[in-house]
């Protein structure tokens, strides 16, 4: 497996989240099933723990869709899709993407996955991970 597979799946999840919070009425059971089929085919080589995180993302997306379908005017300023995710679920929505990035960093280390873990860790935990440490330094220590 390559780090690119992990990154692609993470970006696919972000695309899912963005679409679900922007147009929740377009997402029904079949649409979620189709997304899962497409994504899991691309991620077939990933370990079970990574597949589990993808499923957690899918469950979070369903909750996001239900939240925004029920009340699309929940907050007046929700033009940014990431803000819409945060309003509905907060760090719970981002935690499986962090886990996925961490699994990828363990299994197929890359500078891109290192950056994804750093960014997502701050969002989920409200604190920095490896602050001031670069990828090369981290890699040398592992």
PDB file of C-alpha atoms in Angstrom:
ATOM      1  CA  UNK A   1       0.000   0.000   0.000  1.00  0.00           C
ATOM      2  CA  UNK A   2       1.152   3.505  -0.656  1.00  0.00           C
ATOM      3  CA  UNK A   3       0.789   6.714   1.265  1.00  0.00           C
ATOM      4  CA  UNK A   4      -1.069   8.031  -1.777  1.00  0.00           C
ATOM      5  CA  UNK A   5      -3.896   5.594  -1.147  1.00  0.00           C
ATOM      6  CA  UNK A   6      -4.370   6.937   2.369  1.00  0.00           C
ATOM      7  CA  UNK A   7      -4.243  10.535   1.179  1.00  0.00           C
ATOM      8  CA  UNK A   8      -6.734   9.806  -1.617  1.00  0.00           C
ATOM      9  CA  UNK A   9      -9.165   8.229   0.820  1.00  0.00           C
ATOM     10  CA  UNK A  10      -8.815  11.138   3.253  1.00  0.00           C
ATOM     11  CA  UNK A  11      -9.578  13.580   0.457  1.00  0.00           C
ATOM     12  CA  UNK A  12     -12.507  11.407  -0.659  1.00  0.00           C
ATOM     13  CA  UNK A  13     -13.913  11.661   2.873  1.00  0.00           C
ATOM     14  CA  UNK A  14     -13.488  15.424   2.811  1.00  0.00           C
ATOM     15  CA  UNK A  15     -15.323  15.516  -0.516  1.00  0.00           C
ATOM     16  CA  UNK A  16     -18.097  13.428   0.997  1.00  0.00           C
ATOM     17  CA  UNK A  17     -18.401  15.707   4.012  1.00  0.00           C
ATOM     18  CA  UNK A  18     -18.431  18.809   1.833  1.00  0.00           C
ATOM     19  CA  UNK A  19     -21.136  17.425  -0.433  1.00  0.00           C
ATOM     20  CA  UNK A  20     -23.282  16.144   2.435  1.00  0.00           C
ATOM     21  CA  UNK A  21     -23.288  19.412   4.366  1.00  0.00           C
ATOM     22  CA  UNK A  22     -23.746  21.496   1.204  1.00  0.00           C
ATOM     23  CA  UNK A  23     -26.519  19.470  -0.449  1.00  0.00           C
ATOM     24  CA  UNK A  24     -27.889  17.068   2.158  1.00  0.00           C
ATOM     25  CA  UNK A  25     -31.033  16.347   0.153  1.00  0.00           C
ATOM     26  CA  UNK A  26     -28.886  14.742  -2.568  1.00  0.00           C
ATOM     27  CA  UNK A  27     -27.702  12.053  -0.143  1.00  0.00           C
ATOM     28  CA  UNK A  28     -29.926   9.044   0.347  1.00  0.00           C
ATOM     29  CA  UNK A  29     -29.085   5.461   1.297  1.00  0.00           C
ATOM     30  CA  UNK A  30     -28.180   4.596  -2.293  1.00  0.00           C
ATOM     31  CA  UNK A  31     -25.838   7.579  -2.649  1.00  0.00           C
ATOM     32  CA  UNK A  32     -24.035   6.660   0.575  1.00  0.00           C
ATOM     33  CA  UNK A  33     -23.823   3.041  -0.545  1.00  0.00           C
ATOM     34  CA  UNK A  34     -22.402   4.045  -3.915  1.00  0.00           C
ATOM     35  CA  UNK A  35     -19.815   6.291  -2.262  1.00  0.00           C
ATOM     36  CA  UNK A  36     -18.810   3.476   0.104  1.00  0.00           C
ATOM     37  CA  UNK A  37     -18.510   0.967  -2.739  1.00  0.00           C
ATOM     38  CA  UNK A  38     -16.331   3.301  -4.792  1.00  0.00           C
ATOM     39  CA  UNK A  39     -14.141   4.294  -1.871  1.00  0.00           C
ATOM     40  CA  UNK A  40     -13.725   0.813  -0.437  1.00  0.00           C
ATOM     41  CA  UNK A  41     -12.743  -0.557  -3.843  1.00  0.00           C
ATOM     42  CA  UNK A  42      -9.997   2.063  -4.014  1.00  0.00           C
ATOM     43  CA  UNK A  43      -9.005   1.275  -0.418  1.00  0.00           C
ATOM     44  CA  UNK A  44      -9.167  -2.510  -0.657  1.00  0.00           C
ATOM     45  CA  UNK A  45      -5.456  -2.851   0.089  1.00  0.00           C
ATOM     46  CA  UNK A  46      -5.697  -0.953   3.379  1.00  0.00           C
ATOM     47  CA  UNK A  47      -5.664  -2.812   6.711  1.00  0.00           C
ATOM     48  CA  UNK A  48      -8.894  -3.570   8.553  1.00  0.00           C
ATOM     49  CA  UNK A  49      -8.345  -0.786  11.070  1.00  0.00           C
ATOM     50  CA  UNK A  50      -8.204   1.740   8.212  1.00  0.00           C
ATOM     51  CA  UNK A  51     -11.380   0.327   6.638  1.00  0.00           C
ATOM     52  CA  UNK A  52     -13.049   0.669  10.039  1.00  0.00           C
ATOM     53  CA  UNK A  53     -12.152   4.370  10.092  1.00  0.00           C
ATOM     54  CA  UNK A  54     -13.606   4.843   6.608  1.00  0.00           C
ATOM     55  CA  UNK A  55     -16.846   3.306   7.850  1.00  0.00           C
ATOM     56  CA  UNK A  56     -16.795   5.657  10.847  1.00  0.00           C
ATOM     57  CA  UNK A  57     -16.450   8.557   8.399  1.00  0.00           C
ATOM     58  CA  UNK A  58     -19.426   7.255   6.457  1.00  0.00           C
ATOM     59  CA  UNK A  59     -21.498   7.104   9.657  1.00  0.00           C
ATOM     60  CA  UNK A  60     -20.433  10.653  10.512  1.00  0.00           C
ATOM     61  CA  UNK A  61     -21.459  11.769   7.011  1.00  0.00           C
ATOM     62  CA  UNK A  62     -24.910  10.256   7.509  1.00  0.00           C
ATOM     63  CA  UNK A  63     -25.269  12.208  10.765  1.00  0.00           C
ATOM     64  CA  UNK A  64     -24.068  15.383   9.074  1.00  0.00           C
ATOM     65  CA  UNK A  65     -26.630  14.924   6.334  1.00  0.00           C
ATOM     66  CA  UNK A  66     -29.432  14.328   8.819  1.00  0.00           C
ATOM     67  CA  UNK A  67     -28.449  17.402  10.812  1.00  0.00           C
ATOM     68  CA  UNK A  68     -28.372  19.749   7.818  1.00  0.00           C
ATOM     69  CA  UNK A  69     -31.421  18.184   6.164  1.00  0.00           C
ATOM     70  CA  UNK A  70     -33.438  18.800   9.326  1.00  0.00           C
ATOM     71  CA  UNK A  71     -32.420  22.445   9.679  1.00  0.00           C
ATOM     72  CA  UNK A  72     -30.329  24.015   6.951  1.00  0.00           C
ATOM     73  CA  UNK A  73     -30.606  27.371   8.695  1.00  0.00           C
ATOM     74  CA  UNK A  74     -29.246  26.169  12.036  1.00  0.00           C
ATOM     75  CA  UNK A  75     -26.660  28.947  11.990  1.00  0.00           C
ATOM     76  CA  UNK A  76     -26.727  32.074   9.893  1.00  0.00           C
ATOM     77  CA  UNK A  77     -23.021  31.979   8.956  1.00  0.00           C
ATOM     78  CA  UNK A  78     -22.314  28.515   7.612  1.00  0.00           C
ATOM     79  CA  UNK A  79     -20.974  29.124   4.127  1.00  0.00           C
ATOM     80  CA  UNK A  80     -17.727  27.267   4.770  1.00  0.00           C
ATOM     81  CA  UNK A  81     -18.341  23.533   4.587  1.00  0.00           C
ATOM     82  CA  UNK A  82     -15.778  22.803   7.321  1.00  0.00           C
ATOM     83  CA  UNK A  83     -17.666  25.120   9.656  1.00  0.00           C
ATOM     84  CA  UNK A  84     -20.850  23.221   8.850  1.00  0.00           C
ATOM     85  CA  UNK A  85     -19.117  19.961   9.829  1.00  0.00           C
ATOM     86  CA  UNK A  86     -17.897  21.560  13.063  1.00  0.00           C
ATOM     87  CA  UNK A  87     -21.331  22.966  13.888  1.00  0.00           C
ATOM     88  CA  UNK A  88     -23.016  19.592  13.455  1.00  0.00           C
ATOM     89  CA  UNK A  89     -20.465  17.164  14.934  1.00  0.00           C
ATOM     90  CA  UNK A  90     -17.291  18.993  15.876  1.00  0.00           C
ATOM     91  CA  UNK A  91     -14.150  16.920  16.432  1.00  0.00           C
ATOM     92  CA  UNK A  92     -16.128  13.660  16.310  1.00  0.00           C
ATOM     93  CA  UNK A  93     -16.404  14.042  12.538  1.00  0.00           C
ATOM     94  CA  UNK A  94     -12.674  14.660  12.115  1.00  0.00           C
ATOM     95  CA  UNK A  95     -11.393  11.990  14.538  1.00  0.00           C
ATOM     96  CA  UNK A  96     -11.708   9.073  12.057  1.00  0.00           C
ATOM     97  CA  UNK A  97      -9.791  11.069   9.434  1.00  0.00           C
ATOM     98  CA  UNK A  98      -7.036  11.670  11.992  1.00  0.00           C
ATOM     99  CA  UNK A  99      -6.986   7.956  12.816  1.00  0.00           C
ATOM    100  CA  UNK A 100      -6.800   7.137   9.118  1.00  0.00           C
ATOM    101  CA  UNK A 101      -3.885   9.548   8.635  1.00  0.00           C
ATOM    102  CA  UNK A 102      -2.105   8.093  11.680  1.00  0.00           C
ATOM    103  CA  UNK A 103      -2.538   4.542  10.396  1.00  0.00           C
ATOM    104  CA  UNK A 104      -1.188   5.653   7.039  1.00  0.00           C
ATOM    105  CA  UNK A 105       1.778   7.354   8.662  1.00  0.00           C
ATOM    106  CA  UNK A 106       2.629   4.134  10.501  1.00  0.00           C
ATOM    107  CA  UNK A 107       2.113   1.875   7.481  1.00  0.00           C
ATOM    108  CA  UNK A 108       3.449   4.047   4.636  1.00  0.00           C
ATOM    109  CA  UNK A 109       5.190   7.127   6.022  1.00  0.00           C
ATOM    110  CA  UNK A 110       5.314  10.198   3.822  1.00  0.00           C
ATOM    111  CA  UNK A 111       5.717  13.911   4.266  1.00  0.00           C
ATOM    112  CA  UNK A 112       2.149  14.437   3.053  1.00  0.00           C
ATOM    113  CA  UNK A 113       0.689  12.079   5.659  1.00  0.00           C
ATOM    114  CA  UNK A 114       2.872  13.647   8.342  1.00  0.00           C
ATOM    115  CA  UNK A 115       1.341  17.037   7.461  1.00  0.00           C
ATOM    116  CA  UNK A 116      -2.175  15.536   7.473  1.00  0.00           C
ATOM    117  CA  UNK A 117      -1.645  14.105  10.962  1.00  0.00           C
ATOM    118  CA  UNK A 118      -0.290  17.426  12.243  1.00  0.00           C
ATOM    119  CA  UNK A 119      -3.230  19.389  10.836  1.00  0.00           C
ATOM    120  CA  UNK A 120      -5.912  16.935  11.933  1.00  0.00           C
ATOM    121  CA  UNK A 121      -4.423  16.403  15.390  1.00  0.00           C
ATOM    122  CA  UNK A 122      -4.800  20.124  16.088  1.00  0.00           C
ATOM    123  CA  UNK A 123      -8.445  20.108  14.956  1.00  0.00           C
ATOM    124  CA  UNK A 124      -9.417  17.014  16.964  1.00  0.00           C
ATOM    125  CA  UNK A 125      -7.395  17.626  20.129  1.00  0.00           C
ATOM    126  CA  UNK A 126      -7.063  21.434  20.205  1.00  0.00           C
ATOM    127  CA  UNK A 127      -3.321  21.079  20.667  1.00  0.00           C
ATOM    128  CA  UNK A 128      -0.313  20.672  18.446  1.00  0.00           C
ATOM    129  CA  UNK A 129       1.439  17.409  17.606  1.00  0.00           C
ATOM    130  CA  UNK A 130       5.157  17.422  16.841  1.00  0.00           C
ATOM    131  CA  UNK A 131       5.210  21.206  17.003  1.00  0.00           C
ATOM    132  CA  UNK A 132       8.483  22.425  15.534  1.00  0.00           C
ATOM    133  CA  UNK A 133       9.437  18.949  14.303  1.00  0.00           C
ATOM    134  CA  UNK A 134       9.672  18.306  10.593  1.00  0.00           C
ATOM    135  CA  UNK A 135       9.024  15.108   8.711  1.00  0.00           C
ATOM    136  CA  UNK A 136      12.703  14.205   8.224  1.00  0.00           C
ATOM    137  CA  UNK A 137      13.448  14.664  11.916  1.00  0.00           C
ATOM    138  CA  UNK A 138      10.389  12.628  12.905  1.00  0.00           C
ATOM    139  CA  UNK A 139      11.307   9.875  10.442  1.00  0.00           C
ATOM    140  CA  UNK A 140      14.872   9.684  11.781  1.00  0.00           C
ATOM    141  CA  UNK A 141      13.508   9.201  15.309  1.00  0.00           C
ATOM    142  CA  UNK A 142      11.058   6.426  14.421  1.00  0.00           C
TER     143      UNK A 142
END
